[in-house]
Coordinates of C-alpha atoms in Angstrom, one line a residue:
X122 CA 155.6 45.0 171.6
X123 CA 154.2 44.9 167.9
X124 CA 153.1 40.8 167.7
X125 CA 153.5 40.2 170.9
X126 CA 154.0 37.0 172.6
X127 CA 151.0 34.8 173.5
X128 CA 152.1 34.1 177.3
X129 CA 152.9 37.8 177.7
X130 CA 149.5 38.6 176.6
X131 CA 148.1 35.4 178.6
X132 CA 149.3 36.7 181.6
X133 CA 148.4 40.1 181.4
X134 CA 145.1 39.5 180.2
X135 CA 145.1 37.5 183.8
X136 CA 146.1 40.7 185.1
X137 CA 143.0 42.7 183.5
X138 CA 140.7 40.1 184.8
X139 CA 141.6 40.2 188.2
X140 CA 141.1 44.4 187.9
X141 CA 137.7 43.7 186.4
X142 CA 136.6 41.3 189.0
X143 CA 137.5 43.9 191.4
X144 CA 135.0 46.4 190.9
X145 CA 132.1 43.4 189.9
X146 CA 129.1 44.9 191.9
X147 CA 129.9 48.5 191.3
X148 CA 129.8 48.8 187.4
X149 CA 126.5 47.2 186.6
X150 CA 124.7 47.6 183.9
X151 CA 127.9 48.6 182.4
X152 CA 130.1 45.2 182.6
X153 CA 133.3 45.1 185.0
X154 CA 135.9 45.6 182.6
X155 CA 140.0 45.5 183.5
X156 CA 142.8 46.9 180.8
X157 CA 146.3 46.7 181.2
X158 CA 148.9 49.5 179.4
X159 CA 152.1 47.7 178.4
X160 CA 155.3 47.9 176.6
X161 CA 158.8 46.1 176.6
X162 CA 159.7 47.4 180.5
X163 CA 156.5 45.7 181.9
X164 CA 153.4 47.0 183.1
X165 CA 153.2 50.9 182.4
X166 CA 149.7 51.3 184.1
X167 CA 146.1 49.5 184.8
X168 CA 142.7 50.4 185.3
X169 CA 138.8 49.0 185.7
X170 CA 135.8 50.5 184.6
X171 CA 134.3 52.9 187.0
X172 CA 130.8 53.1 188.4
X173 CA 127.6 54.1 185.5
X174 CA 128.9 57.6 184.2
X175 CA 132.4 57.2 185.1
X176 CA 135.4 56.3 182.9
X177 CA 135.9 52.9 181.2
X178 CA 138.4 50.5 182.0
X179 CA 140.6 52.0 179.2
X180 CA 140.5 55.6 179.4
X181 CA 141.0 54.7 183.5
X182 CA 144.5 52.8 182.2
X183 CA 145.5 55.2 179.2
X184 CA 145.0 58.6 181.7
X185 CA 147.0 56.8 184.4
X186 CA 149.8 56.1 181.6
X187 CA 150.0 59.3 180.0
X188 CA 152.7 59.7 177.3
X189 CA 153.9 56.5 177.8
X190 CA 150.9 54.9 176.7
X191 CA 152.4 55.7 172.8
X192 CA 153.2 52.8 170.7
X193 CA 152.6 50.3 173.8
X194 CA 150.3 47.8 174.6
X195 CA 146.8 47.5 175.4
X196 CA 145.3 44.6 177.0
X197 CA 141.5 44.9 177.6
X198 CA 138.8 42.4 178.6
X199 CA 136.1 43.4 176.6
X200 CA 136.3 44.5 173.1
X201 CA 136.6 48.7 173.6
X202 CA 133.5 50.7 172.2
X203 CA 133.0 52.6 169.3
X204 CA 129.6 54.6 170.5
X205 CA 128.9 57.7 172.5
X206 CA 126.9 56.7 175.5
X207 CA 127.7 58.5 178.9
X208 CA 130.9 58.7 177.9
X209 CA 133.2 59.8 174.7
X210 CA 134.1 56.3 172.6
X211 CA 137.0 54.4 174.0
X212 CA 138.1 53.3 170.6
X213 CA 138.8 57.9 169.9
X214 CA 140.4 57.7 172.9
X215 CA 143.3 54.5 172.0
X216 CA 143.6 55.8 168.9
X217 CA 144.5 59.5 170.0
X218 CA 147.0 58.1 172.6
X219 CA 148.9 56.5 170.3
X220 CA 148.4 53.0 171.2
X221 CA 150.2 50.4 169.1
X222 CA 148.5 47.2 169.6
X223 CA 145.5 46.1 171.9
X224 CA 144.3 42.6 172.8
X225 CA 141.1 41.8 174.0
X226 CA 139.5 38.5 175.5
X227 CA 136.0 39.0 174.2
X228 CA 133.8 40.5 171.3
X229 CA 130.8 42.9 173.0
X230 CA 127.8 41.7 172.1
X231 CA 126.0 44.9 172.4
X232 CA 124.4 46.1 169.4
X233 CA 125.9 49.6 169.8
X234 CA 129.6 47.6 169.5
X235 CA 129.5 43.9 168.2
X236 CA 132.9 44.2 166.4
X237 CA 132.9 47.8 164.8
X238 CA 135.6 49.0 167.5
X239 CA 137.8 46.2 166.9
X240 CA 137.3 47.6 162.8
X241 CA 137.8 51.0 164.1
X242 CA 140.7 50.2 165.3
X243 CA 142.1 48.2 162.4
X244 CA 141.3 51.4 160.1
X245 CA 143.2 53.4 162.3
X246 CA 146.1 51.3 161.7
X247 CA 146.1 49.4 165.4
X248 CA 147.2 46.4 165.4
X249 CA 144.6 43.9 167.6
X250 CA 144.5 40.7 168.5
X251 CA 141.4 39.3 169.8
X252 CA 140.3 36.1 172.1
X253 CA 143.1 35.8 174.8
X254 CA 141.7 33.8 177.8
X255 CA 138.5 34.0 176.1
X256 CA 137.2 31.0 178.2
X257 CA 137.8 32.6 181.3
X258 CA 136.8 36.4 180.5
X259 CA 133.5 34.9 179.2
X260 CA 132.9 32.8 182.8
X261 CA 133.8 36.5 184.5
X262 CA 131.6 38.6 182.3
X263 CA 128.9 35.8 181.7
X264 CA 125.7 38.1 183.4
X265 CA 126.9 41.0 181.1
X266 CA 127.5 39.0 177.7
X267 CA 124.3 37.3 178.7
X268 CA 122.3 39.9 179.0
X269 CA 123.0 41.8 176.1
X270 CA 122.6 38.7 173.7
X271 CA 118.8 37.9 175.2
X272 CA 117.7 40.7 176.9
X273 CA 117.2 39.1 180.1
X274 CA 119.4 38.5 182.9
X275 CA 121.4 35.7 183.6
X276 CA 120.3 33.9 186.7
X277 CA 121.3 32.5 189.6
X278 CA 119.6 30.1 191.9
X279 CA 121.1 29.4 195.3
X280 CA 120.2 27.9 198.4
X281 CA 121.7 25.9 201.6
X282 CA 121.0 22.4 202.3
X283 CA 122.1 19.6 204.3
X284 CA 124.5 16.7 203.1
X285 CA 121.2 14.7 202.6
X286 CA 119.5 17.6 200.1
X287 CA 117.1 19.2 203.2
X288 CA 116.8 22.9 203.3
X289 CA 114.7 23.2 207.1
X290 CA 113.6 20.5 209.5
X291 CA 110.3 19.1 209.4
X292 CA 108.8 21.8 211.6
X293 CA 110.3 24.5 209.2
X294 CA 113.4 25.4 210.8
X295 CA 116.3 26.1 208.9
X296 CA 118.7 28.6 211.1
X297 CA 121.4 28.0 210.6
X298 CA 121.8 24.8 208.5
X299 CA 125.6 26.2 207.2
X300 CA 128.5 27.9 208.8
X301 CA 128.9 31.9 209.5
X302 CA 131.8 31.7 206.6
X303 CA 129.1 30.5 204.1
X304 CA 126.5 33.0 204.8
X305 CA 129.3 35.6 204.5
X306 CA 130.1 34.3 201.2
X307 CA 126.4 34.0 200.2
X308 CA 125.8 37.8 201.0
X309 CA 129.2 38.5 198.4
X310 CA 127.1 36.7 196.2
X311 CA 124.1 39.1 197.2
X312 CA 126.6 41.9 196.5
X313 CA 127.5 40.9 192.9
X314 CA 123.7 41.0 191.7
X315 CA 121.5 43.3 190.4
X316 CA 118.4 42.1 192.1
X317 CA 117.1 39.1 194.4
X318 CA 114.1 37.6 193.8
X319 CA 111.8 35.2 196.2
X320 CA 108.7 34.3 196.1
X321 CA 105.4 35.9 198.0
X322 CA 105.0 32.4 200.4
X323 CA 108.6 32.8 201.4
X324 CA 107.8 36.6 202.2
X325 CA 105.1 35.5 204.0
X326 CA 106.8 32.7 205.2
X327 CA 110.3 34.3 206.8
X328 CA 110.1 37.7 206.2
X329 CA 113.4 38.4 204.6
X330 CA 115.2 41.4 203.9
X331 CA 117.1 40.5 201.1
X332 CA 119.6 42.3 201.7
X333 CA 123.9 42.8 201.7
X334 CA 125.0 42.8 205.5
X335 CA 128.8 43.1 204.1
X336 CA 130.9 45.6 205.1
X337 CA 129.4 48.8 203.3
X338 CA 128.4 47.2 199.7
X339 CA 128.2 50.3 196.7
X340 CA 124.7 49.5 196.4
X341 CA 122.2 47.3 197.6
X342 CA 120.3 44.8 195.0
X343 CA 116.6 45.4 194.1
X344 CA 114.2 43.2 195.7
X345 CA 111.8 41.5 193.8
X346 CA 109.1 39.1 194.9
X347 CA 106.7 37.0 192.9
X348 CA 103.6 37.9 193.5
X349 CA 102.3 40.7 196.5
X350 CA 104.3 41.5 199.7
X351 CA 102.4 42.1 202.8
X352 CA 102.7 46.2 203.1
X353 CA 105.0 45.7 206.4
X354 CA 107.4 43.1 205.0
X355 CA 111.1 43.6 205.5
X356 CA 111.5 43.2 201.9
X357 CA 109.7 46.8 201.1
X358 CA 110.1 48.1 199.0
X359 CA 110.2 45.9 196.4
X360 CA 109.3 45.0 193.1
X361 CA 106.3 42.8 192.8
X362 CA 105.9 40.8 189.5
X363 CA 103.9 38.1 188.2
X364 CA 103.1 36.1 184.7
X365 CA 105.6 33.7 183.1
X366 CA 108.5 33.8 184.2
X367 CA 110.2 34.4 180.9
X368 CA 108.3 37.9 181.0
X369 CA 109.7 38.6 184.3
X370 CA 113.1 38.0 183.0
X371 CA 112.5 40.3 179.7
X372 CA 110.7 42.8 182.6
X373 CA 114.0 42.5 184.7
X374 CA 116.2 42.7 181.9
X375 CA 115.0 46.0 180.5
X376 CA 115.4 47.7 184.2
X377 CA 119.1 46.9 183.7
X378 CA 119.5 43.6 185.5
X379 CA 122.7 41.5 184.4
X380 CA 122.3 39.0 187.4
X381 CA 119.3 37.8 189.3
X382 CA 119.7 35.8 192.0
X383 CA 116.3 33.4 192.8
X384 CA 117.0 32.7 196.7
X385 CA 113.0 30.4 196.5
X386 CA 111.4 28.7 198.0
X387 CA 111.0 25.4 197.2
X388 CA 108.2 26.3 194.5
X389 CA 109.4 29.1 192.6
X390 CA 113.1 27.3 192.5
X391 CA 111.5 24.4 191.2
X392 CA 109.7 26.9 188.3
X393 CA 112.9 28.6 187.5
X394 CA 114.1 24.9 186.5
X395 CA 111.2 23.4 185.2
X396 CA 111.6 26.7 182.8
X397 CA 115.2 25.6 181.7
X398 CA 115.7 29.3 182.7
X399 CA 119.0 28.8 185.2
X400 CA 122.3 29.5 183.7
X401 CA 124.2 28.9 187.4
X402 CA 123.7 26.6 190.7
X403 CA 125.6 28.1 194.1
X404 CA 124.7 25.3 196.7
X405 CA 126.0 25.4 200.4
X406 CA 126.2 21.9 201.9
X407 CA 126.7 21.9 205.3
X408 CA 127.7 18.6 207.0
X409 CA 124.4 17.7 209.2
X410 CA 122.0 15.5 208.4
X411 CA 118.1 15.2 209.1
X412 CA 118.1 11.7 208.8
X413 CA 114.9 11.2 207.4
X414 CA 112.4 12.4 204.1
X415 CA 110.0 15.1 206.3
X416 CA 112.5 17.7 205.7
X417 CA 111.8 20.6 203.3
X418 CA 113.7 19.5 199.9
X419 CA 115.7 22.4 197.7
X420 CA 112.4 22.2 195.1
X421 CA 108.9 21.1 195.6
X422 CA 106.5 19.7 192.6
X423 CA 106.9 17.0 190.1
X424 CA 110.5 16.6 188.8
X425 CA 111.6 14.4 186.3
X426 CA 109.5 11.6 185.3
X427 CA 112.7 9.4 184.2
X428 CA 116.5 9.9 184.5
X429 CA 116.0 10.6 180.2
X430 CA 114.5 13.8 181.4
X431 CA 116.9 15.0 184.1
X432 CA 118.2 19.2 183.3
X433 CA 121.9 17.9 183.7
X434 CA 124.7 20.7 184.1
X435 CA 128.7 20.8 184.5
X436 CA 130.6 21.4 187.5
X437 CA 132.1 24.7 187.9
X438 CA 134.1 24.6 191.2
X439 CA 134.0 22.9 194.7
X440 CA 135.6 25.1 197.5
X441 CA 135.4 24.7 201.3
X442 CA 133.8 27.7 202.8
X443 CA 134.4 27.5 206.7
X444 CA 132.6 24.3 207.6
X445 CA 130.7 23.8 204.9
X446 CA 131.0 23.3 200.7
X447 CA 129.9 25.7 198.1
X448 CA 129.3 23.8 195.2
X449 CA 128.7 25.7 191.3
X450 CA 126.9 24.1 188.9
X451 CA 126.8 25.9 185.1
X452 CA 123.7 24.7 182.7
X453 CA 125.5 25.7 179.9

């Protein structure tokens, strides 16, 4: 397949990213990662990256294709590294198998790769072409690429409200404002993060546990909480931070956190914005109404003083979840 052809490689760079989003919530802090092996027959084999310590999304694909895997195809999400780390460099590994040609959606950002194995494959004599569906493997590897251009990790802020923006009734009660499909779908969101963070009041407040009740999840987030948890707390144990929140992030980040999700309350939501420090909205809207303004809102302080001043973002994606919406909301 030397060239190529661009829907070929469209299609099964389509094909890597559904293997990569596969095993999201079992890779981290390494990023889920799919790779494709293939020549002129079709698809000679596939493969996503492992959990930490296993074998990247390549190696998985070129083991599985074996001799075949000489002068074919590769098609990888995420630009293959060039660095020992817990395992042998991916680019050695192509190279040695006698790859032809690999395409990848994205360039990693790492420091440790950042383009030297896309040269280390060009001085072997691979042929590579580079930012295939890049739009949509940068949306599915967003916490990752994130992370490893700041430092910090790329966050999340979700929360369930009523169609007229109430989060609890005016004597605090909130269960269950959405559907049993949406709080199914807001623990898969659970499961895709590294850690969950709430603040002490909410602790105090509702006790959470903050924790994947999913099927059996491959691990279960950290728990972190803003300020001190009572000793007893569901949430122990935890992580207890305070200070700007930007330190928190930098704190987080260096602990290996790619995605934080902030479930609140109303306060600490409201900081996260103020902060400009939310890269994604997940809002369930559930199709009650409280019919009045001594509900608890989403965020409580001062907002915007004029609509000049609004944090505006884009809409990522409406879908009907049981009864209820989930809207997405990206910032940038």
């Amino acid at each position: 397949m030397r060239g190529g052809h661009p829907a070929v490689d469209a299609s099964m760079m389509q094909h890597a990213l559904a293997l990569g989003e596969a095993v999201r919530g079992e890779t981290s802090p390494n990023p889920w990662v799919g790779a494709v092996v293939v020549d002129d027959t079709g698809v000679v084999a596939s493969g996503a990256t492992e959990p930490p310590g296993g074998r990247h999304a390549e190696v998985v694909a070129l083991d599985a294709a074996g001799a075949r895997a000489r002068d074919a195809t590769l098609v990888v999400t995420l630009e293959p590294c060039n660095h020992i780390g817990r395992t042998p460099a991916c680019t050695a590994r192509i190279i040695e198998a006698g790859v032809r040609r690999v395409v990848v959606g994205v360039v990693d950002p790492d420091s440790h790769v950042r383009g030297s194995g896309l040269a280390a494959l060009r001085a072997a004599g691979v042929e590579v072409t580079i930012g295939v569906l890049e739009g949509e493997v940068s949306r599915s590897l967003a916490p990752y690429l994130h992370h490893r251009r700041t430092g910090r990790p790329y966050v999340v802020l979700k929360w369930a409200q009523s169609l007229d923006g109430r989060t609890a009734a005016a004597d605090g009660s909130s269960r269950w404002i959405t559907s049993e499909a949406a709080r199914r779908d807001a623990h898969a969101l659970r499961a895709e993060s590294d850690a969950i963070l709430v603040g002490a009041g909410t602790v105090r407040a509702d006790d959470p546990s903050l924790t994947v009740r999913l099927g059996t999840p491959a691990r279960q987030p950290l728990r972190v909480v803003l300020g001190h948890a009572p000793p007893h707390a569901r949430v122990q144990p935890c992580i207890e931070l305070a200070g700007p929140l930007e330190d928190v992030l930098v704190d987080l980040g260096a602990r290996g956190v790619l995605q934080l999700l902030v479930e609140g309350g109303a306060s600490v939501s409201r900081e996260f914005v103020a902060a400009g420090l939310v890269d994604r909205f997940v809002v369930y809207v559930a199709p009650v109404l409280f019919g009045g303004d001594d509900g608890s809102p989403a965020m409580r302080g001062p907002g915007a003083p004029t609509i000049d001043d609004v944090a505006r973002g884009r809409f990522v994606s409406v879908v009907r979840v049981g009864e209820d919406l989930r809207v997405e909301v990206e910032t940038q």
